[in-house]
mmCIF file of C-alpha atoms and ligand atoms in Angstrom:
data_model
loop_
_atom_site.group_PDB
_atom_site.id
_atom_site.type_symbol
_atom_site.label_atom_id
_atom_site.label_comp_id
_atom_site.label_asym_id
_atom_site.label_seq_id
_atom_site.Cartn_x
_atom_site.Cartn_y
_atom_site.Cartn_z
ATOM 1 C CA UNK A 1 74.190 48.808 11.566
ATOM 2 C CA UNK A 2 74.569 45.063 11.344
ATOM 3 C CA UNK A 3 77.507 44.916 13.756
ATOM 4 C CA UNK A 4 76.604 46.449 17.136
ATOM 5 C CA UNK A 5 79.305 48.201 19.201
ATOM 6 C CA UNK A 6 81.078 45.682 21.435
ATOM 7 C CA UNK A 7 80.964 46.024 25.173
ATOM 8 C CA UNK A 8 84.662 46.142 25.978
ATOM 9 C CA UNK A 9 84.944 46.059 29.734
ATOM 10 C CA UNK A 10 87.996 46.787 31.771
ATOM 11 C CA UNK A 11 89.550 43.953 33.729
ATOM 12 C CA UNK A 12 92.189 43.660 36.363
ATOM 13 C CA UNK A 13 95.672 42.776 35.172
ATOM 14 C CA UNK A 14 97.756 40.913 37.699
ATOM 15 C CA UNK A 15 101.379 41.911 37.637
ATOM 16 C CA UNK A 16 103.924 39.234 38.343
ATOM 17 C CA UNK A 17 107.670 39.043 38.445
ATOM 18 C CA UNK A 18 108.355 38.078 34.855
ATOM 19 C CA UNK A 19 111.060 35.420 34.995
ATOM 20 C CA UNK A 20 110.468 33.553 31.775
ATOM 21 C CA UNK A 21 112.740 33.909 28.736
ATOM 22 C CA UNK A 22 111.142 37.285 28.065
ATOM 23 C CA UNK A 23 109.352 39.593 28.259
ATOM 24 C CA UNK A 24 110.758 40.690 31.582
ATOM 25 C CA UNK A 25 109.605 43.577 33.757
ATOM 26 C CA UNK A 26 110.328 47.155 32.720
ATOM 27 C CA UNK A 27 112.830 49.525 34.263
ATOM 28 C CA UNK A 28 110.671 52.078 36.185
ATOM 29 C CA UNK A 29 112.105 54.868 34.022
ATOM 30 C CA UNK A 30 111.141 52.949 30.867
ATOM 31 C CA UNK A 31 107.587 52.659 32.134
ATOM 32 C CA UNK A 32 107.591 56.414 32.590
ATOM 33 C CA UNK A 33 109.137 57.000 29.174
ATOM 34 C CA UNK A 34 106.218 55.126 27.588
ATOM 35 C CA UNK A 35 103.915 57.975 28.626
ATOM 36 C CA UNK A 36 106.004 60.771 27.040
ATOM 37 C CA UNK A 37 104.179 62.860 24.415
ATOM 38 C CA UNK A 38 103.295 61.482 21.021
ATOM 39 C CA UNK A 39 105.200 63.628 18.558
ATOM 40 C CA UNK A 40 105.177 64.121 14.802
ATOM 41 C CA UNK A 41 107.442 61.847 12.775
ATOM 42 C CA UNK A 42 108.864 64.973 11.116
ATOM 43 C CA UNK A 43 109.793 67.169 14.085
ATOM 44 C CA UNK A 44 113.255 67.930 15.464
ATOM 45 C CA UNK A 45 112.649 66.132 18.785
ATOM 46 C CA UNK A 46 111.768 62.968 16.909
ATOM 47 C CA UNK A 47 114.978 63.014 14.892
ATOM 48 C CA UNK A 48 116.970 63.857 18.026
ATOM 49 C CA UNK A 49 115.470 60.761 19.719
ATOM 50 C CA UNK A 50 116.402 58.602 16.693
ATOM 51 C CA UNK A 51 119.965 59.968 16.821
ATOM 52 C CA UNK A 52 120.209 59.112 20.530
ATOM 53 C CA UNK A 53 118.941 55.600 19.809
ATOM 54 C CA UNK A 54 121.521 55.095 17.046
ATOM 55 C CA UNK A 55 124.314 56.192 19.379
ATOM 56 C CA UNK A 56 123.015 53.843 22.066
ATOM 57 C CA UNK A 57 122.746 50.923 19.635
ATOM 58 C CA UNK A 58 126.335 51.471 18.459
ATOM 59 C CA UNK A 59 127.379 51.185 22.091
ATOM 60 C CA UNK A 60 125.383 48.050 22.937
ATOM 61 C CA UNK A 61 126.467 46.252 19.762
ATOM 62 C CA UNK A 62 129.996 47.683 20.114
ATOM 63 C CA UNK A 63 130.198 48.888 16.531
ATOM 64 C CA UNK A 64 131.445 51.959 14.711
ATOM 65 C CA UNK A 65 129.228 51.165 11.718
ATOM 66 C CA UNK A 66 126.847 53.892 10.569
ATOM 67 C CA UNK A 67 124.243 51.457 9.287
ATOM 68 C CA UNK A 68 122.582 51.112 12.673
ATOM 69 C CA UNK A 69 118.904 51.682 13.467
ATOM 70 C CA UNK A 70 115.803 50.030 14.943
ATOM 71 C CA UNK A 71 113.044 48.199 13.077
ATOM 72 C CA UNK A 72 109.398 48.738 14.049
ATOM 73 C CA UNK A 73 108.426 45.246 15.129
ATOM 74 C CA UNK A 74 109.377 42.425 17.487
ATOM 75 C CA UNK A 75 112.699 40.573 17.249
ATOM 76 C CA UNK A 76 111.342 38.664 14.263
ATOM 77 C CA UNK A 77 111.298 41.894 12.262
ATOM 78 C CA UNK A 78 115.022 42.215 12.904
ATOM 79 C CA UNK A 79 115.507 38.644 11.706
ATOM 80 C CA UNK A 80 113.508 39.268 8.537
ATOM 81 C CA UNK A 81 115.355 42.531 7.851
ATOM 82 C CA UNK A 82 118.787 40.999 8.213
ATOM 83 C CA UNK A 83 118.045 37.914 6.116
ATOM 84 C CA UNK A 84 116.094 39.580 3.299
ATOM 85 C CA UNK A 85 118.490 42.463 2.822
ATOM 86 C CA UNK A 86 121.578 40.291 2.667
ATOM 87 C CA UNK A 87 120.559 37.050 1.010
ATOM 88 C CA UNK A 88 118.731 37.100 -2.306
ATOM 89 C CA UNK A 89 116.643 34.385 -3.935
ATOM 90 C CA UNK A 90 118.855 31.576 -5.195
ATOM 91 C CA UNK A 91 121.665 32.616 -2.852
ATOM 92 C CA UNK A 92 122.588 30.231 -0.056
ATOM 93 C CA UNK A 93 122.033 30.683 3.657
ATOM 94 C CA UNK A 94 123.721 28.252 6.018
ATOM 95 C CA UNK A 95 121.721 27.967 9.244
ATOM 96 C CA UNK A 96 123.511 26.718 12.342
ATOM 97 C CA UNK A 97 120.520 25.090 14.011
ATOM 98 C CA UNK A 98 120.396 24.418 17.729
ATOM 99 C CA UNK A 99 117.030 25.906 18.719
ATOM 100 C CA UNK A 100 113.703 27.364 17.711
ATOM 101 C CA UNK A 101 115.013 30.715 16.433
ATOM 102 C CA UNK A 102 117.118 28.921 13.852
ATOM 103 C CA UNK A 103 113.923 27.149 12.757
ATOM 104 C CA UNK A 104 112.323 30.570 12.424
ATOM 105 C CA UNK A 105 115.228 31.771 10.275
ATOM 106 C CA UNK A 106 114.568 28.723 8.106
ATOM 107 C CA UNK A 107 110.895 29.694 7.814
ATOM 108 C CA UNK A 108 111.726 33.282 6.890
ATOM 109 C CA UNK A 109 114.365 32.315 4.317
ATOM 110 C CA UNK A 110 112.180 29.715 2.561
ATOM 111 C CA UNK A 111 109.494 32.357 1.920
ATOM 112 C CA UNK A 112 111.970 34.402 -0.113
ATOM 113 C CA UNK A 113 113.257 31.577 -2.270
ATOM 114 C CA UNK A 114 116.622 31.464 -0.526
ATOM 115 C CA UNK A 115 118.545 28.181 -0.753
ATOM 116 C CA UNK A 116 119.068 26.807 2.712
ATOM 117 C CA UNK A 117 121.611 24.449 4.184
ATOM 118 C CA UNK A 118 120.959 23.427 7.780
ATOM 119 C CA UNK A 119 123.676 22.184 10.094
ATOM 120 C CA UNK A 120 122.180 20.673 13.264
ATOM 121 C CA UNK A 121 123.644 19.657 16.584
ATOM 122 C CA UNK A 122 122.182 18.392 19.856
ATOM 123 C CA UNK A 123 120.032 21.074 21.459
ATOM 124 C CA UNK A 124 121.826 21.130 24.782
ATOM 125 C CA UNK A 125 125.192 22.139 23.399
ATOM 126 C CA UNK A 126 126.829 24.678 21.050
ATOM 127 C CA UNK A 127 128.872 24.604 17.837
ATOM 128 C CA UNK A 128 132.634 24.385 17.592
ATOM 129 C CA UNK A 129 134.220 26.878 15.227
ATOM 130 C CA UNK A 130 135.926 23.961 13.453
ATOM 131 C CA UNK A 131 132.653 22.277 12.534
ATOM 132 C CA UNK A 132 131.211 25.577 11.324
ATOM 133 C CA UNK A 133 134.298 26.175 9.188
ATOM 134 C CA UNK A 134 133.921 22.705 7.620
ATOM 135 C CA UNK A 135 130.323 23.552 6.622
ATOM 136 C CA UNK A 136 131.258 26.976 5.262
ATOM 137 C CA UNK A 137 134.170 25.523 3.300
ATOM 138 C CA UNK A 138 131.953 22.897 1.666
ATOM 139 C CA UNK A 139 128.875 25.039 0.899
ATOM 140 C CA UNK A 140 130.445 28.525 0.454
ATOM 141 C CA UNK A 141 127.159 30.162 1.492
ATOM 142 C CA UNK A 142 126.354 33.844 1.003
ATOM 143 C CA UNK A 143 125.729 34.037 4.732
ATOM 144 C CA UNK A 144 125.799 32.037 7.934
ATOM 145 C CA UNK A 145 122.920 32.545 10.378
ATOM 146 C CA UNK A 146 123.627 31.759 14.014
ATOM 147 C CA UNK A 147 121.959 32.536 17.333
ATOM 148 C CA UNK A 148 124.157 33.954 20.096
ATOM 149 C CA UNK A 149 121.921 33.304 23.093
ATOM 150 C CA UNK A 150 119.166 30.759 22.494
ATOM 151 C CA UNK A 151 116.128 31.198 24.737
ATOM 152 C CA UNK A 152 114.611 27.866 23.731
ATOM 153 C CA UNK A 153 117.603 25.850 24.955
ATOM 154 C CA UNK A 154 119.409 28.181 27.370
ATOM 155 C CA UNK A 155 122.723 28.013 25.514
ATOM 156 C CA UNK A 156 125.236 30.687 24.551
ATOM 157 C CA UNK A 157 127.314 30.307 21.401
ATOM 158 C CA UNK A 158 130.999 31.326 21.269
ATOM 159 C CA UNK A 159 131.335 33.765 18.363
ATOM 160 C CA UNK A 160 134.845 35.136 18.755
ATOM 161 C CA UNK A 161 136.823 34.162 15.645
ATOM 162 C CA UNK A 162 133.749 33.168 13.611
ATOM 163 C CA UNK A 163 133.736 36.389 11.576
ATOM 164 C CA UNK A 164 137.275 35.752 10.325
ATOM 165 C CA UNK A 165 136.354 32.202 9.351
ATOM 166 C CA UNK A 166 133.272 33.401 7.431
ATOM 167 C CA UNK A 167 135.195 36.147 5.644
ATOM 168 C CA UNK A 168 137.903 33.710 4.537
ATOM 169 C CA UNK A 169 135.219 32.086 2.334
ATOM 170 C CA UNK A 170 133.366 35.277 1.333
ATOM 171 C CA UNK A 171 130.494 34.477 3.712
ATOM 172 C CA UNK A 172 128.647 37.070 5.782
ATOM 173 C CA UNK A 173 128.001 36.431 9.469
ATOM 174 C CA UNK A 174 124.411 37.106 10.655
ATOM 175 C CA UNK A 175 123.714 36.916 14.374
ATOM 176 C CA UNK A 176 120.591 36.851 16.567
ATOM 177 C CA UNK A 177 121.259 38.525 19.924
ATOM 178 C CA UNK A 178 117.638 38.841 21.068
ATOM 179 C CA UNK A 179 118.122 37.230 24.465
ATOM 180 C CA UNK A 180 121.821 37.927 24.932
ATOM 181 C CA UNK A 181 122.260 41.653 24.271
ATOM 182 C CA UNK A 182 123.059 43.594 27.420
ATOM 183 C CA UNK A 183 123.270 40.411 29.504
ATOM 184 C CA UNK A 184 126.204 38.674 27.843
ATOM 185 C CA UNK A 185 129.355 40.160 26.230
ATOM 186 C CA UNK A 186 128.938 40.857 22.518
ATOM 187 C CA UNK A 187 131.369 42.728 20.247
ATOM 188 C CA UNK A 188 130.083 43.257 16.721
ATOM 189 C CA UNK A 189 133.208 44.844 15.198
ATOM 190 C CA UNK A 190 135.823 42.838 17.092
ATOM 191 C CA UNK A 191 134.086 39.553 16.257
ATOM 192 C CA UNK A 192 133.550 40.437 12.591
ATOM 193 C CA UNK A 193 129.752 40.225 12.713
ATOM 194 C CA UNK A 194 128.158 41.537 9.491
ATOM 195 C CA UNK A 195 124.570 41.873 10.610
ATOM 196 C CA UNK A 196 122.986 41.613 14.006
ATOM 197 C CA UNK A 197 119.550 42.172 15.470
ATOM 198 C CA UNK A 198 118.137 42.166 18.951
ATOM 199 C CA UNK A 199 114.991 43.058 20.829
ATOM 200 C CA UNK A 200 113.961 45.157 23.800
ATOM 201 C CA UNK A 201 111.901 42.871 26.031
ATOM 202 C CA UNK A 202 114.756 40.730 27.334
ATOM 203 C CA UNK A 203 117.909 41.999 29.069
ATOM 204 C CA UNK A 204 117.135 45.586 28.006
ATOM 205 C CA UNK A 205 113.961 45.471 30.172
ATOM 206 C CA UNK A 206 111.775 47.330 27.719
ATOM 207 C CA UNK A 207 108.549 46.570 25.861
ATOM 208 C CA UNK A 208 108.684 44.452 22.717
ATOM 209 C CA UNK A 209 107.997 46.119 19.384
ATOM 210 C CA UNK A 210 111.163 47.910 18.317
ATOM 211 C CA UNK A 211 114.268 45.981 17.363
ATOM 212 C CA UNK A 212 117.850 47.234 17.089
ATOM 213 C CA UNK A 213 119.783 46.133 13.985
ATOM 214 C CA UNK A 214 123.269 46.884 12.682
ATOM 215 C CA UNK A 215 125.151 46.078 9.472
ATOM 216 C CA UNK A 216 128.911 46.082 8.880
ATOM 217 C CA UNK A 217 130.604 47.946 6.007
ATOM 218 C CA UNK A 218 130.909 44.585 4.200
ATOM 219 C CA UNK A 219 127.158 44.022 4.596
ATOM 220 C CA UNK A 220 126.398 47.580 3.483
ATOM 221 C CA UNK A 221 128.438 46.975 0.312
ATOM 222 C CA UNK A 222 126.541 43.749 -0.369
ATOM 223 C CA UNK A 223 123.220 45.603 0.003
ATOM 224 C CA UNK A 224 124.408 48.382 -2.320
ATOM 225 C CA UNK A 225 125.289 45.883 -5.037
ATOM 226 C CA UNK A 226 122.286 43.594 -4.595
ATOM 227 C CA UNK A 227 119.906 43.125 -7.494
ATOM 228 C CA UNK A 228 117.050 41.524 -5.549
ATOM 229 C CA UNK A 229 114.097 43.430 -4.086
ATOM 230 C CA UNK A 230 113.635 43.413 -0.330
ATOM 231 C CA UNK A 231 110.249 43.809 1.392
ATOM 232 C CA UNK A 232 109.386 47.534 1.478
ATOM 233 C CA UNK A 233 108.844 47.586 5.239
ATOM 234 C CA UNK A 234 112.283 46.038 5.892
ATOM 235 C CA UNK A 235 114.209 47.809 3.127
ATOM 236 C CA UNK A 236 117.352 48.879 4.935
ATOM 237 C CA UNK A 237 118.328 51.390 2.241
ATOM 238 C CA UNK A 238 115.089 53.314 2.754
ATOM 239 C CA UNK A 239 115.176 52.883 6.518
ATOM 240 C CA UNK A 240 118.746 54.222 6.621
ATOM 241 C CA UNK A 241 117.425 57.414 5.032
ATOM 242 C CA UNK A 242 114.639 57.645 7.582
ATOM 243 C CA UNK A 243 117.121 57.131 10.425
ATOM 244 C CA UNK A 244 119.694 59.566 8.964
ATOM 245 C CA UNK A 245 122.430 56.937 8.939
ATOM 246 C CA UNK A 246 124.380 58.808 6.262
ATOM 247 C CA UNK A 247 123.572 62.474 6.877
ATOM 248 C CA UNK A 248 120.465 64.481 7.582
ATOM 249 C CA UNK A 249 118.088 62.868 5.047
ATOM 250 C CA UNK A 250 114.914 62.797 7.213
ATOM 251 C CA UNK A 251 113.108 60.625 4.693
ATOM 252 C CA UNK A 252 109.585 59.552 5.672
ATOM 253 C CA UNK A 253 109.253 55.771 5.405
ATOM 254 C CA UNK A 254 106.647 54.863 8.034
ATOM 255 C CA UNK A 255 105.362 56.256 11.319
ATOM 256 C CA UNK A 256 107.299 54.806 14.206
ATOM 257 C CA UNK A 257 105.511 54.376 17.524
ATOM 258 C CA UNK A 258 106.661 57.310 19.725
ATOM 259 C CA UNK A 259 106.107 55.378 23.023
ATOM 260 C CA UNK A 260 108.408 52.642 21.722
ATOM 261 C CA UNK A 261 110.954 55.187 20.510
ATOM 262 C CA UNK A 262 111.001 56.806 23.966
ATOM 263 C CA UNK A 263 111.142 53.396 25.647
ATOM 264 C CA UNK A 264 114.070 52.103 23.578
ATOM 265 C CA UNK A 265 115.923 55.371 24.073
ATOM 266 C CA UNK A 266 115.456 54.997 27.837
ATOM 267 C CA UNK A 267 116.569 51.325 27.832
ATOM 268 C CA UNK A 268 119.750 52.365 26.052
ATOM 269 C CA UNK A 269 120.246 55.299 28.422
ATOM 270 C CA UNK A 270 119.910 52.960 31.423
ATOM 271 C CA UNK A 271 122.455 50.560 29.996
ATOM 272 C CA UNK A 272 124.848 53.391 29.145
ATOM 273 C CA UNK A 273 124.642 54.693 32.706
ATOM 274 C CA UNK A 274 125.251 51.260 34.194
ATOM 275 C CA UNK A 275 127.806 50.402 31.448
ATOM 276 C CA UNK A 276 127.910 47.143 29.527
ATOM 277 C CA UNK A 277 130.720 45.692 31.634
ATOM 278 C CA UNK A 278 128.749 46.168 34.850
ATOM 279 C CA UNK A 279 125.561 44.807 33.308
ATOM 280 C CA UNK A 280 127.345 41.675 32.017
ATOM 281 C CA UNK A 281 128.970 41.219 35.426
ATOM 282 C CA UNK A 282 125.621 41.635 37.225
ATOM 283 C CA UNK A 283 123.921 39.055 34.981
ATOM 284 C CA UNK A 284 126.785 36.573 35.407
ATOM 285 C CA UNK A 285 126.844 36.997 39.182
ATOM 286 C CA UNK A 286 123.068 36.723 39.655
ATOM 287 C CA UNK A 287 122.783 33.632 37.500
ATOM 288 C CA UNK A 288 125.806 32.009 39.158
ATOM 289 C CA UNK A 289 124.076 32.514 42.482
ATOM 290 C CA UNK A 290 120.791 31.105 41.128
ATOM 291 C CA UNK A 291 122.598 28.053 39.758
ATOM 292 C CA UNK A 292 124.288 27.443 43.106
ATOM 293 C CA UNK A 293 120.872 27.479 44.781
ATOM 294 C CA UNK A 294 119.348 25.255 42.103
ATOM 295 C CA UNK A 295 122.108 22.684 42.526
ATOM 296 C CA UNK A 296 120.727 21.980 46.002
ATOM 297 C CA UNK A 297 117.325 21.064 44.517
ATOM 298 C CA UNK A 298 116.389 17.866 42.691
ATOM 299 C CA UNK A 299 116.492 19.690 39.340
ATOM 300 C CA UNK A 300 118.750 18.952 36.417
ATOM 301 C CA UNK A 301 120.344 21.441 34.067
ATOM 302 C CA UNK A 302 119.165 20.819 30.505
ATOM 303 C CA UNK A 303 122.587 22.098 29.381
ATOM 304 C CA UNK A 304 125.218 19.862 31.003
ATOM 305 C CA UNK A 305 128.311 21.956 30.290
ATOM 306 C CA UNK A 306 128.335 25.138 32.449
ATOM 307 C CA UNK A 307 130.363 26.907 29.745
ATOM 308 C CA UNK A 308 127.487 26.519 27.294
ATOM 309 C CA UNK A 309 124.880 27.895 29.707
ATOM 310 C CA UNK A 310 123.372 31.285 28.933
ATOM 311 C CA UNK A 311 123.513 33.898 31.717
ATOM 312 C CA UNK A 312 120.046 35.260 30.931
ATOM 313 C CA UNK A 313 117.944 32.082 30.556
ATOM 314 C CA UNK A 314 118.349 28.834 32.477
ATOM 315 C CA UNK A 315 116.731 25.595 31.327
ATOM 316 C CA UNK A 316 115.959 23.077 34.076
ATOM 317 C CA UNK A 317 114.517 19.579 33.864
ATOM 318 C CA UNK A 318 112.113 18.422 36.578
ATOM 319 C CA UNK A 319 112.535 15.075 38.301
ATOM 320 C CA UNK A 320 110.300 12.191 37.216
ATOM 321 C CA UNK A 321 106.732 12.390 38.456
ATOM 322 C CA UNK A 322 106.373 16.182 38.223
ATOM 323 C CA UNK A 323 104.340 17.950 35.631
ATOM 324 C CA UNK A 324 105.797 21.115 34.043
ATOM 325 C CA UNK A 325 102.482 22.958 33.854
ATOM 326 C CA UNK A 326 101.682 22.206 37.515
ATOM 327 C CA UNK A 327 105.008 23.616 38.689
ATOM 328 C CA UNK A 328 104.613 26.742 36.543
ATOM 329 C CA UNK A 329 101.045 27.297 37.785
ATOM 330 C CA UNK A 330 102.065 26.812 41.410
ATOM 331 C CA UNK A 331 104.964 29.255 41.170
ATOM 332 C CA UNK A 332 102.731 31.868 39.569
ATOM 333 C CA UNK A 333 99.750 31.479 41.897
ATOM 334 C CA UNK A 334 101.628 31.059 45.150
ATOM 335 C CA UNK A 335 104.703 33.206 44.515
ATOM 336 C CA UNK A 336 103.534 35.654 41.819
ATOM 337 C CA UNK A 337 106.458 34.699 39.626
ATOM 338 C CA UNK A 338 105.942 33.818 35.972
ATOM 339 C CA UNK A 339 108.250 31.194 34.521
ATOM 340 C CA UNK A 340 107.877 29.480 31.167
ATOM 341 C CA UNK A 341 107.683 25.930 29.900
ATOM 342 C CA UNK A 342 110.121 24.668 27.280
ATOM 343 C CA UNK A 343 109.626 25.679 23.679
ATOM 344 C CA UNK A 344 110.630 23.814 20.521
ATOM 345 C CA UNK A 345 113.410 21.422 21.468
ATOM 346 C CA UNK A 346 112.800 21.874 25.198
ATOM 347 C CA UNK A 347 109.001 21.452 25.101
ATOM 348 C CA UNK A 348 108.004 19.054 27.941
ATOM 349 C CA UNK A 349 111.679 18.646 28.760
ATOM 350 C CA UNK A 350 112.485 21.731 30.754
ATOM 351 C CA UNK A 351 111.418 24.885 32.534
ATOM 352 C CA UNK A 352 112.763 28.117 31.080
ATOM 353 C CA UNK A 353 113.740 30.647 33.696
ATOM 354 C CA UNK A 354 114.945 34.107 32.744
ATOM 355 C CA UNK A 355 116.714 36.370 35.181
ATOM 356 C CA UNK A 356 117.583 39.449 33.211
ATOM 357 C CA UNK A 357 117.427 43.197 32.916
ATOM 358 C CA UNK A 358 115.869 44.880 35.923
ATOM 359 C CA UNK A 359 115.216 41.419 37.442
ATOM 360 C CA UNK A 360 118.847 40.362 37.491
ATOM 361 C CA UNK A 361 119.372 40.711 41.238
ATOM 362 C CA UNK A 362 120.299 38.358 44.087
ATOM 363 C CA UNK A 363 116.854 38.941 45.642
ATOM 364 C CA UNK A 364 115.058 37.745 42.497
ATOM 365 C CA UNK A 365 117.391 34.735 42.190
ATOM 366 C CA UNK A 366 116.618 33.809 45.808
ATOM 367 C CA UNK A 367 112.870 34.336 45.371
ATOM 368 C CA UNK A 368 112.925 32.037 42.343
ATOM 369 C CA UNK A 369 114.977 29.332 44.043
ATOM 370 C CA UNK A 370 112.651 29.503 47.093
ATOM 371 C CA UNK A 371 109.571 29.289 44.871
ATOM 372 C CA UNK A 372 110.948 26.271 43.009
ATOM 373 C CA UNK A 373 111.889 24.526 46.263
ATOM 374 C CA UNK A 374 108.397 25.180 47.617
ATOM 375 C CA UNK A 375 106.722 23.945 44.422
ATOM 376 C CA UNK A 376 108.756 20.748 44.387
ATOM 377 C CA UNK A 377 107.840 20.039 47.976
ATOM 378 C CA UNK A 378 104.169 20.990 47.727
ATOM 379 C CA UNK A 379 103.514 19.146 44.490
ATOM 380 C CA UNK A 380 105.234 15.956 45.523
ATOM 381 C CA UNK A 381 103.121 15.940 48.697
ATOM 382 C CA UNK A 382 99.912 16.470 46.774
ATOM 383 C CA UNK A 383 100.744 13.726 44.287
ATOM 384 C CA UNK A 384 101.418 11.098 46.995
HETATM 385 C C1 GLV B 1 110.381 33.973 23.339
HETATM 386 O O1 GLV B 1 111.208 34.752 23.015
HETATM 387 C C2 GLV B 1 110.672 32.733 23.973
HETATM 388 O O2 GLV B 1 111.846 32.421 24.178
HETATM 389 O O3 GLV B 1 109.722 32.010 24.288
#
């Protein structure tokens, strides 16, 4: 054989407290769920697990819609599903751009020949409903894409009322809730959201790789009447048959990963036991406490207006003279806490610190604030 077998050797994996913008650590019960048996994608237990997941997703998105399921893939698969099923080539997508995920939506949409209008604002703030209405009124797009919580900037967008505005002009509202779901209030039906996707590795404290999505009745109608072809893997009509959204169809589309099915089911079970209200309250309280501690350090919030700050991810600028990578390395090596540098608009401008899911506790907030204080002191001394 010309290619010899590789020598794949085991290596030690150091576990840290994951306090970047995601992934975050797993709930212990989710870790356990990952080791449940691999089952056939045709057996009763499998379809029972999918049913449980659909019920859980309806709860976390707060929707009565039946077109609710999970896509096999990271949050990006949810984005691609939502965009490609609802906006055809030559139709117009208005992208409200304030961070890297909106850039990604742009990248996805351009590959499918969708016409794109981008409305940009400063990255450390959020949109007013009035400015969004002005854009929708002028361009009359098929859909508006907007990110609820943005992990690249640490902002949270007000969405209440936006659905009504979109519908006034025949526009669908598409929302990314990857880093907000479970950590920040979100109400799909009450806010008139037509399509939403999320992911598991953020405030749900699960592994990445399976992404909840939901479509409103208005979106379902649009899909039914669409003439354009969607990618097979993300075809929501076929996936709805696999997930039994409209009866017991049990269609085989692709083989889902059973560990991820069990893990998502457990994430949703955890959140249902805690309840959304308590989870939102816990995230708000923990982050408030972290921000109070941070205010005593020589750090600056990247997002000046506290009302625009996201409860799950905080973006913090270092004082002059400090290097972002040095601080991140110090915090990881000395304190075993992983935090992230900025990404996209915040690259070299901020740290990104996520306190979410299982990690949203006062003890983690204190450990982080202590680690940052220590890093600022140690690194300034070493640079003198
Ligand atoms: C990934 O989701 C990130 O925010 O870096």
